């Protein structure tokens, strides 16, 4: 499951371990479950979904797909407005137009969990939302990959980026000593895959990973089937051998 209601965690813990989680936290001077998650559970975070607090995996599909939807709408708005920051009201309207009025949207959660999207205050104290430079780069790399079939050898990225955008790609401008470390920071958009290190759209990487997983499952099932067949043959052969031995007795 992607989301678990916060108020069910103590019940589920008690069901599994026959112990009261809230009492355990209190005895260890932890004020609340959200505080414990924030301090000790680095892979988890909390989110108010349908006005109810939930626990969710930071790198799980719910969070990553949500951040990608926010990014896509914001990048489209900024690209159409000379890459300027977008008023929050304008962004919220466009997001609802794209994903529906009832679509989940919590910009405070986005800016807390994603370093590539930030809110600022400008003239007349109006709130704006914008992508950081590295997220702008991530979107540009996506555009490059889409023009090249969705996947490229990592060594060919800089040349293709120059060809498509007309700009140079220098990892040191973003605080990274090499291209591979830079790309690893853009895992919302792209992934490094294969022994020879190619860069692929995240969607393609996920498809490849799923295919590998399914192939591994099929192979394991075939091996188990072979073992079962061999065991069955050994049992039958052993029974036949016993009958022959018994028939040979005077």
PDB file of C-alpha atoms in Angstrom:
ATOM      1  CA  UNK A   1       0.000   0.000   0.000  1.00  0.00           C
ATOM      2  CA  UNK A   2       1.134   3.579  -0.671  1.00  0.00           C
ATOM      3  CA  UNK A   3      -0.596   5.371   2.209  1.00  0.00           C
ATOM      4  CA  UNK A   4      -1.333   4.337   5.789  1.00  0.00           C
ATOM      5  CA  UNK A   5      -3.489   6.475   8.053  1.00  0.00           C
ATOM      6  CA  UNK A   6      -1.488   7.808  10.964  1.00  0.00           C
ATOM      7  CA  UNK A   7      -4.203   6.971  13.477  1.00  0.00           C
ATOM      8  CA  UNK A   8      -4.065   3.294  12.438  1.00  0.00           C
ATOM      9  CA  UNK A   9      -0.332   2.828  13.013  1.00  0.00           C
ATOM     10  CA  UNK A  10      -0.625   2.174  16.760  1.00  0.00           C
ATOM     11  CA  UNK A  11      -3.401  -0.376  16.150  1.00  0.00           C
ATOM     12  CA  UNK A  12      -1.422  -2.156  13.419  1.00  0.00           C
ATOM     13  CA  UNK A  13       1.717  -2.174  15.591  1.00  0.00           C
ATOM     14  CA  UNK A  14      -0.208  -3.630  18.523  1.00  0.00           C
ATOM     15  CA  UNK A  15      -1.735  -6.265  16.257  1.00  0.00           C
ATOM     16  CA  UNK A  16       1.693  -7.295  14.980  1.00  0.00           C
ATOM     17  CA  UNK A  17       3.847  -7.019  18.123  1.00  0.00           C
ATOM     18  CA  UNK A  18       1.280  -7.060  20.981  1.00  0.00           C
ATOM     19  CA  UNK A  19       2.676  -3.796  22.346  1.00  0.00           C
ATOM     20  CA  UNK A  20       1.442  -0.206  22.555  1.00  0.00           C
ATOM     21  CA  UNK A  21       3.563   1.960  20.259  1.00  0.00           C
ATOM     22  CA  UNK A  22       2.483   5.289  21.746  1.00  0.00           C
ATOM     23  CA  UNK A  23       3.452   4.135  25.252  1.00  0.00           C
ATOM     24  CA  UNK A  24       6.814   2.907  23.967  1.00  0.00           C
ATOM     25  CA  UNK A  25       7.510   6.286  22.367  1.00  0.00           C
ATOM     26  CA  UNK A  26       6.401   8.126  25.513  1.00  0.00           C
ATOM     27  CA  UNK A  27       8.670   5.979  27.695  1.00  0.00           C
ATOM     28  CA  UNK A  28      11.561   6.943  25.410  1.00  0.00           C
ATOM     29  CA  UNK A  29      10.734  10.657  25.651  1.00  0.00           C
ATOM     30  CA  UNK A  30       9.396  10.959  22.092  1.00  0.00           C
ATOM     31  CA  UNK A  31       6.504  13.383  22.051  1.00  0.00           C
ATOM     32  CA  UNK A  32       4.526  11.937  19.149  1.00  0.00           C
ATOM     33  CA  UNK A  33       4.588   9.473  16.271  1.00  0.00           C
ATOM     34  CA  UNK A  34       5.099  12.228  13.638  1.00  0.00           C
ATOM     35  CA  UNK A  35       8.128  13.469  15.608  1.00  0.00           C
ATOM     36  CA  UNK A  36       9.512   9.921  15.720  1.00  0.00           C
ATOM     37  CA  UNK A  37       9.029   9.501  11.961  1.00  0.00           C
ATOM     38  CA  UNK A  38      10.674  12.835  11.212  1.00  0.00           C
ATOM     39  CA  UNK A  39      13.711  12.083  13.381  1.00  0.00           C
ATOM     40  CA  UNK A  40      14.294   8.366  12.870  1.00  0.00           C
ATOM     41  CA  UNK A  41      12.435   7.182   9.746  1.00  0.00           C
ATOM     42  CA  UNK A  42      14.312   8.897   6.939  1.00  0.00           C
ATOM     43  CA  UNK A  43      12.478   6.960   4.204  1.00  0.00           C
ATOM     44  CA  UNK A  44       9.043   8.002   5.488  1.00  0.00           C
ATOM     45  CA  UNK A  45       7.133  11.241   5.715  1.00  0.00           C
ATOM     46  CA  UNK A  46       3.646  12.412   6.666  1.00  0.00           C
ATOM     47  CA  UNK A  47       1.054  13.945   4.388  1.00  0.00           C
ATOM     48  CA  UNK A  48      -2.485  15.247   4.900  1.00  0.00           C
ATOM     49  CA  UNK A  49      -4.479  13.373   2.276  1.00  0.00           C
ATOM     50  CA  UNK A  50      -8.225  14.033   2.142  1.00  0.00           C
ATOM     51  CA  UNK A  51      -7.673  16.087   5.315  1.00  0.00           C
ATOM     52  CA  UNK A  52      -6.453  13.000   7.203  1.00  0.00           C
ATOM     53  CA  UNK A  53      -2.769  12.547   8.250  1.00  0.00           C
ATOM     54  CA  UNK A  54      -1.077   9.596   6.543  1.00  0.00           C
ATOM     55  CA  UNK A  55       2.356   7.995   6.535  1.00  0.00           C
ATOM     56  CA  UNK A  56       3.916   7.491   3.115  1.00  0.00           C
ATOM     57  CA  UNK A  57       7.213   6.400   1.552  1.00  0.00           C
ATOM     58  CA  UNK A  58       9.213   9.382   0.288  1.00  0.00           C
ATOM     59  CA  UNK A  59      10.430   7.440  -2.755  1.00  0.00           C
ATOM     60  CA  UNK A  60       7.175   5.530  -3.236  1.00  0.00           C
ATOM     61  CA  UNK A  61       4.946   5.922  -6.275  1.00  0.00           C
ATOM     62  CA  UNK A  62       2.403   8.150  -4.525  1.00  0.00           C
ATOM     63  CA  UNK A  63       4.921  10.869  -3.629  1.00  0.00           C
ATOM     64  CA  UNK A  64       7.093  10.592  -6.743  1.00  0.00           C
ATOM     65  CA  UNK A  65       4.172  10.643  -9.182  1.00  0.00           C
ATOM     66  CA  UNK A  66       2.598  13.556  -7.338  1.00  0.00           C
ATOM     67  CA  UNK A  67       5.819  15.592  -7.403  1.00  0.00           C
ATOM     68  CA  UNK A  68       6.193  14.813 -11.110  1.00  0.00           C
ATOM     69  CA  UNK A  69       2.675  16.084 -11.833  1.00  0.00           C
ATOM     70  CA  UNK A  70       3.384  19.317  -9.955  1.00  0.00           C
ATOM     71  CA  UNK A  71       6.683  19.698 -11.804  1.00  0.00           C
ATOM     72  CA  UNK A  72       5.109  19.110 -15.218  1.00  0.00           C
ATOM     73  CA  UNK A  73       2.417  21.753 -14.740  1.00  0.00           C
ATOM     74  CA  UNK A  74       4.870  24.271 -13.284  1.00  0.00           C
ATOM     75  CA  UNK A  75       7.481  23.723 -16.001  1.00  0.00           C
ATOM     76  CA  UNK A  76       4.857  24.223 -18.700  1.00  0.00           C
ATOM     77  CA  UNK A  77       3.727  27.487 -17.096  1.00  0.00           C
ATOM     78  CA  UNK A  78       7.256  28.823 -16.605  1.00  0.00           C
ATOM     79  CA  UNK A  79       8.373  27.848 -20.097  1.00  0.00           C
ATOM     80  CA  UNK A  80       5.391  29.729 -21.519  1.00  0.00           C
ATOM     81  CA  UNK A  81       6.221  32.808 -19.430  1.00  0.00           C
ATOM     82  CA  UNK A  82       9.928  33.289 -20.163  1.00  0.00           C
ATOM     83  CA  UNK A  83      10.795  30.959 -17.237  1.00  0.00           C
ATOM     84  CA  UNK A  84       9.568  33.488 -14.681  1.00  0.00           C
ATOM     85  CA  UNK A  85       8.108  32.443 -11.293  1.00  0.00           C
ATOM     86  CA  UNK A  86       4.367  31.729 -11.377  1.00  0.00           C
ATOM     87  CA  UNK A  87       1.812  33.201  -8.947  1.00  0.00           C
ATOM     88  CA  UNK A  88       0.520  30.449  -6.670  1.00  0.00           C
ATOM     89  CA  UNK A  89      -3.084  31.229  -7.625  1.00  0.00           C
ATOM     90  CA  UNK A  90      -2.252  30.835 -11.329  1.00  0.00           C
ATOM     91  CA  UNK A  91      -0.467  27.546 -10.698  1.00  0.00           C
ATOM     92  CA  UNK A  92      -3.312  26.138  -8.582  1.00  0.00           C
ATOM     93  CA  UNK A  93      -5.843  27.065 -11.265  1.00  0.00           C
ATOM     94  CA  UNK A  94      -3.779  25.392 -14.009  1.00  0.00           C
ATOM     95  CA  UNK A  95      -3.157  22.294 -11.887  1.00  0.00           C
ATOM     96  CA  UNK A  96      -6.878  21.901 -11.216  1.00  0.00           C
ATOM     97  CA  UNK A  97      -7.628  22.424 -14.906  1.00  0.00           C
ATOM     98  CA  UNK A  98      -5.139  19.681 -15.791  1.00  0.00           C
ATOM     99  CA  UNK A  99      -5.839  17.101 -13.096  1.00  0.00           C
ATOM    100  CA  UNK A 100      -9.342  17.943 -11.932  1.00  0.00           C
ATOM    101  CA  UNK A 101     -10.860  20.151  -9.247  1.00  0.00           C
ATOM    102  CA  UNK A 102     -10.668  17.435  -6.598  1.00  0.00           C
ATOM    103  CA  UNK A 103      -7.056  16.465  -7.335  1.00  0.00           C
ATOM    104  CA  UNK A 104      -4.748  16.329  -4.329  1.00  0.00           C
ATOM    105  CA  UNK A 105      -2.648  19.495  -4.083  1.00  0.00           C
ATOM    106  CA  UNK A 106      -0.529  20.580  -1.123  1.00  0.00           C
ATOM    107  CA  UNK A 107       2.255  22.993  -2.055  1.00  0.00           C
ATOM    108  CA  UNK A 108       3.590  23.095   1.492  1.00  0.00           C
ATOM    109  CA  UNK A 109       4.165  19.329   1.260  1.00  0.00           C
ATOM    110  CA  UNK A 110       5.824  19.779  -2.148  1.00  0.00           C
ATOM    111  CA  UNK A 111       8.275  22.429  -0.998  1.00  0.00           C
ATOM    112  CA  UNK A 112       9.043  20.451   2.164  1.00  0.00           C
ATOM    113  CA  UNK A 113       9.763  17.169   0.375  1.00  0.00           C
ATOM    114  CA  UNK A 114      11.235  18.439  -2.896  1.00  0.00           C
ATOM    115  CA  UNK A 115      14.278  20.707  -3.056  1.00  0.00           C
ATOM    116  CA  UNK A 116      13.609  21.411  -6.748  1.00  0.00           C
ATOM    117  CA  UNK A 117      10.359  23.335  -6.212  1.00  0.00           C
ATOM    118  CA  UNK A 118      10.169  26.409  -4.022  1.00  0.00           C
ATOM    119  CA  UNK A 119       7.782  29.164  -2.985  1.00  0.00           C
ATOM    120  CA  UNK A 120       8.837  32.808  -2.782  1.00  0.00           C
ATOM    121  CA  UNK A 121       7.219  36.139  -1.927  1.00  0.00           C
ATOM    122  CA  UNK A 122       7.575  39.020  -4.337  1.00  0.00           C
ATOM    123  CA  UNK A 123       5.841  42.329  -5.059  1.00  0.00           C
ATOM    124  CA  UNK A 124       2.971  43.220  -2.737  1.00  0.00           C
ATOM    125  CA  UNK A 125       3.825  40.121  -0.679  1.00  0.00           C
ATOM    126  CA  UNK A 126       2.294  37.816  -3.322  1.00  0.00           C
ATOM    127  CA  UNK A 127       3.297  34.158  -3.234  1.00  0.00           C
ATOM    128  CA  UNK A 128       4.988  32.643  -6.259  1.00  0.00           C
ATOM    129  CA  UNK A 129       6.145  29.124  -7.047  1.00  0.00           C
ATOM    130  CA  UNK A 130       9.081  28.181  -9.269  1.00  0.00           C
ATOM    131  CA  UNK A 131      11.490  25.417 -10.230  1.00  0.00           C
ATOM    132  CA  UNK A 132      15.121  25.578  -9.147  1.00  0.00           C
ATOM    133  CA  UNK A 133      17.831  25.625 -11.811  1.00  0.00           C
ATOM    134  CA  UNK A 134      18.618  21.939 -11.363  1.00  0.00           C
ATOM    135  CA  UNK A 135      14.951  21.007 -11.885  1.00  0.00           C
ATOM    136  CA  UNK A 136      14.885  23.205 -14.983  1.00  0.00           C
ATOM    137  CA  UNK A 137      17.836  21.144 -16.172  1.00  0.00           C
ATOM    138  CA  UNK A 138      15.995  17.924 -15.365  1.00  0.00           C
ATOM    139  CA  UNK A 139      13.082  18.977 -17.564  1.00  0.00           C
ATOM    140  CA  UNK A 140      15.438  19.929 -20.391  1.00  0.00           C
ATOM    141  CA  UNK A 141      17.151  16.526 -20.201  1.00  0.00           C
ATOM    142  CA  UNK A 142      13.722  14.899 -20.437  1.00  0.00           C
ATOM    143  CA  UNK A 143      13.090  16.865 -23.638  1.00  0.00           C
ATOM    144  CA  UNK A 144      16.471  15.732 -25.010  1.00  0.00           C
ATOM    145  CA  UNK A 145      15.746  12.078 -24.236  1.00  0.00           C
ATOM    146  CA  UNK A 146      12.270  12.246 -25.771  1.00  0.00           C
ATOM    147  CA  UNK A 147      13.885  13.405 -29.031  1.00  0.00           C
ATOM    148  CA  UNK A 148      16.339  10.479 -28.847  1.00  0.00           C
ATOM    149  CA  UNK A 149      13.929   7.647 -28.147  1.00  0.00           C
ATOM    150  CA  UNK A 150      13.931   7.914 -24.352  1.00  0.00           C
ATOM    151  CA  UNK A 151      17.403   6.470 -23.687  1.00  0.00           C
ATOM    152  CA  UNK A 152      21.008   7.445 -24.435  1.00  0.00           C
ATOM    153  CA  UNK A 153      24.508   6.298 -23.483  1.00  0.00           C
ATOM    154  CA  UNK A 154      25.516   8.534 -20.590  1.00  0.00           C
ATOM    155  CA  UNK A 155      28.678   9.598 -22.444  1.00  0.00           C
ATOM    156  CA  UNK A 156      26.530  10.962 -25.289  1.00  0.00           C
ATOM    157  CA  UNK A 157      24.278  13.140 -23.127  1.00  0.00           C
ATOM    158  CA  UNK A 158      26.381  16.320 -23.125  1.00  0.00           C
ATOM    159  CA  UNK A 159      26.669  16.353 -26.920  1.00  0.00           C
ATOM    160  CA  UNK A 160      22.961  15.677 -27.418  1.00  0.00           C
ATOM    161  CA  UNK A 161      22.044  18.292 -24.812  1.00  0.00           C
ATOM    162  CA  UNK A 162      24.102  20.856 -26.727  1.00  0.00           C
ATOM    163  CA  UNK A 163      22.511  19.815 -30.018  1.00  0.00           C
ATOM    164  CA  UNK A 164      18.936  20.092 -28.741  1.00  0.00           C
ATOM    165  CA  UNK A 165      19.131  23.110 -26.408  1.00  0.00           C
ATOM    166  CA  UNK A 166      22.099  25.027 -27.821  1.00  0.00           C
ATOM    167  CA  UNK A 167      23.571  25.215 -24.307  1.00  0.00           C
ATOM    168  CA  UNK A 168      26.580  23.628 -22.656  1.00  0.00           C
ATOM    169  CA  UNK A 169      26.033  21.180 -19.814  1.00  0.00           C
ATOM    170  CA  UNK A 170      28.684  21.558 -17.112  1.00  0.00           C
ATOM    171  CA  UNK A 171      28.005  19.558 -13.916  1.00  0.00           C
ATOM    172  CA  UNK A 172      30.250  21.875 -11.883  1.00  0.00           C
ATOM    173  CA  UNK A 173      27.803  24.731 -12.512  1.00  0.00           C
ATOM    174  CA  UNK A 174      25.306  22.776 -10.406  1.00  0.00           C
ATOM    175  CA  UNK A 175      27.747  21.833  -7.674  1.00  0.00           C
ATOM    176  CA  UNK A 176      28.685  18.343  -8.917  1.00  0.00           C
ATOM    177  CA  UNK A 177      32.124  17.072  -9.852  1.00  0.00           C
ATOM    178  CA  UNK A 178      30.891  14.768 -12.618  1.00  0.00           C
ATOM    179  CA  UNK A 179      27.883  14.061 -14.818  1.00  0.00           C
ATOM    180  CA  UNK A 180      26.900  10.796 -13.162  1.00  0.00           C
ATOM    181  CA  UNK A 181      26.526  12.394  -9.718  1.00  0.00           C
ATOM    182  CA  UNK A 182      24.461  15.180 -11.252  1.00  0.00           C
ATOM    183  CA  UNK A 183      22.112  12.717 -12.957  1.00  0.00           C
ATOM    184  CA  UNK A 184      21.631  10.762  -9.714  1.00  0.00           C
ATOM    185  CA  UNK A 185      20.208  13.950  -8.192  1.00  0.00           C
ATOM    186  CA  UNK A 186      17.581  14.048 -10.966  1.00  0.00           C
ATOM    187  CA  UNK A 187      15.969  10.687 -10.193  1.00  0.00           C
ATOM    188  CA  UNK A 188      12.495  12.226 -10.385  1.00  0.00           C
ATOM    189  CA  UNK A 189      13.102  12.557 -14.139  1.00  0.00           C
ATOM    190  CA  UNK A 190      15.748  10.076 -15.264  1.00  0.00           C
ATOM    191  CA  UNK A 191      17.689   7.008 -14.139  1.00  0.00           C
ATOM    192  CA  UNK A 192      21.077   5.542 -14.938  1.00  0.00           C
ATOM    193  CA  UNK A 193      20.644   1.990 -16.169  1.00  0.00           C
ATOM    194  CA  UNK A 194      22.693  -0.932 -17.477  1.00  0.00           C
ATOM    195  CA  UNK A 195      26.277  -2.045 -16.989  1.00  0.00           C
ATOM    196  CA  UNK A 196      27.457   0.312 -19.742  1.00  0.00           C
ATOM    197  CA  UNK A 197      25.603   3.203 -18.064  1.00  0.00           C
ATOM    198  CA  UNK A 198      22.865   4.685 -20.175  1.00  0.00           C
ATOM    199  CA  UNK A 199      20.511   7.445 -19.089  1.00  0.00           C
ATOM    200  CA  UNK A 200      16.808   6.689 -19.500  1.00  0.00           C
ATOM    201  CA  UNK A 201      13.515   8.398 -18.806  1.00  0.00           C
ATOM    202  CA  UNK A 202      12.210   7.245 -15.441  1.00  0.00           C
ATOM    203  CA  UNK A 203       9.155   5.695 -17.095  1.00  0.00           C
ATOM    204  CA  UNK A 204      11.335   3.595 -19.411  1.00  0.00           C
ATOM    205  CA  UNK A 205      13.632   2.586 -16.554  1.00  0.00           C
ATOM    206  CA  UNK A 206      10.607   1.454 -14.518  1.00  0.00           C
ATOM    207  CA  UNK A 207       9.340  -0.615 -17.454  1.00  0.00           C
ATOM    208  CA  UNK A 208      12.754  -2.242 -17.895  1.00  0.00           C
ATOM    209  CA  UNK A 209      13.009  -2.968 -14.166  1.00  0.00           C
ATOM    210  CA  UNK A 210       9.539  -4.503 -14.145  1.00  0.00           C
ATOM    211  CA  UNK A 211      10.433  -6.673 -17.151  1.00  0.00           C
ATOM    212  CA  UNK A 212      13.621  -7.877 -15.454  1.00  0.00           C
ATOM    213  CA  UNK A 213      11.649  -8.639 -12.289  1.00  0.00           C
ATOM    214  CA  UNK A 214       9.031 -10.618 -14.231  1.00  0.00           C
ATOM    215  CA  UNK A 215      11.713 -12.541 -16.153  1.00  0.00           C
ATOM    216  CA  UNK A 216      13.412 -13.392 -12.860  1.00  0.00           C
ATOM    217  CA  UNK A 217      10.109 -14.622 -11.420  1.00  0.00           C
ATOM    218  CA  UNK A 218       9.479 -16.794 -14.499  1.00  0.00           C
ATOM    219  CA  UNK A 219      13.004 -18.235 -14.281  1.00  0.00           C
ATOM    220  CA  UNK A 220      12.563 -19.007 -10.573  1.00  0.00           C
ATOM    221  CA  UNK A 221       9.220 -20.694 -11.257  1.00  0.00           C
ATOM    222  CA  UNK A 222      10.790 -22.797 -14.028  1.00  0.00           C
ATOM    223  CA  UNK A 223      13.610 -23.851 -11.709  1.00  0.00           C
ATOM    224  CA  UNK A 224      11.110 -24.766  -8.972  1.00  0.00           C
ATOM    225  CA  UNK A 225       9.110 -26.746 -11.532  1.00  0.00           C
ATOM    226  CA  UNK A 226      12.252 -28.614 -12.632  1.00  0.00           C
ATOM    227  CA  UNK A 227      13.090 -29.448  -9.014  1.00  0.00           C
ATOM    228  CA  UNK A 228       9.539 -30.654  -8.414  1.00  0.00           C
ATOM    229  CA  UNK A 229       9.664 -32.810 -11.546  1.00  0.00           C
ATOM    230  CA  UNK A 230      13.047 -34.224 -10.510  1.00  0.00           C
ATOM    231  CA  UNK A 231      11.767 -34.982  -7.016  1.00  0.00           C
ATOM    232  CA  UNK A 232       8.685 -36.682  -8.447  1.00  0.00           C
ATOM    233  CA  UNK A 233      10.873 -38.756 -10.800  1.00  0.00           C
ATOM    234  CA  UNK A 234      13.151 -39.749  -7.924  1.00  0.00           C
ATOM    235  CA  UNK A 235      10.169 -40.861  -5.843  1.00  0.00           C
ATOM    236  CA  UNK A 236       8.713 -42.907  -8.712  1.00  0.00           C
ATOM    237  CA  UNK A 237      12.115 -44.344  -9.601  1.00  0.00           C
ATOM    238  CA  UNK A 238      12.771 -45.198  -5.951  1.00  0.00           C
ATOM    239  CA  UNK A 239       9.430 -46.974  -5.639  1.00  0.00           C
ATOM    240  CA  UNK A 240      10.096 -48.976  -8.781  1.00  0.00           C
ATOM    241  CA  UNK A 241      13.542 -49.919  -7.504  1.00  0.00           C
ATOM    242  CA  UNK A 242      12.035 -51.106  -4.220  1.00  0.00           C
ATOM    243  CA  UNK A 243       9.522 -53.279  -6.084  1.00  0.00           C
ATOM    244  CA  UNK A 244      12.301 -54.838  -8.165  1.00  0.00           C
ATOM    245  CA  UNK A 245      14.288 -55.573  -5.041  1.00  0.00           C
ATOM    246  CA  UNK A 246      11.294 -57.180  -3.369  1.00  0.00           C
ATOM    247  CA  UNK A 247      10.568 -59.311  -6.458  1.00  0.00           C
ATOM    248  CA  UNK A 248      14.109 -60.591  -6.468  1.00  0.00           C
ATOM    249  CA  UNK A 249      13.851 -61.900  -2.885  1.00  0.00           C
ATOM    250  CA  UNK A 250      13.343 -65.715  -2.640  1.00  0.00           C
TER     251      UNK A 250
END
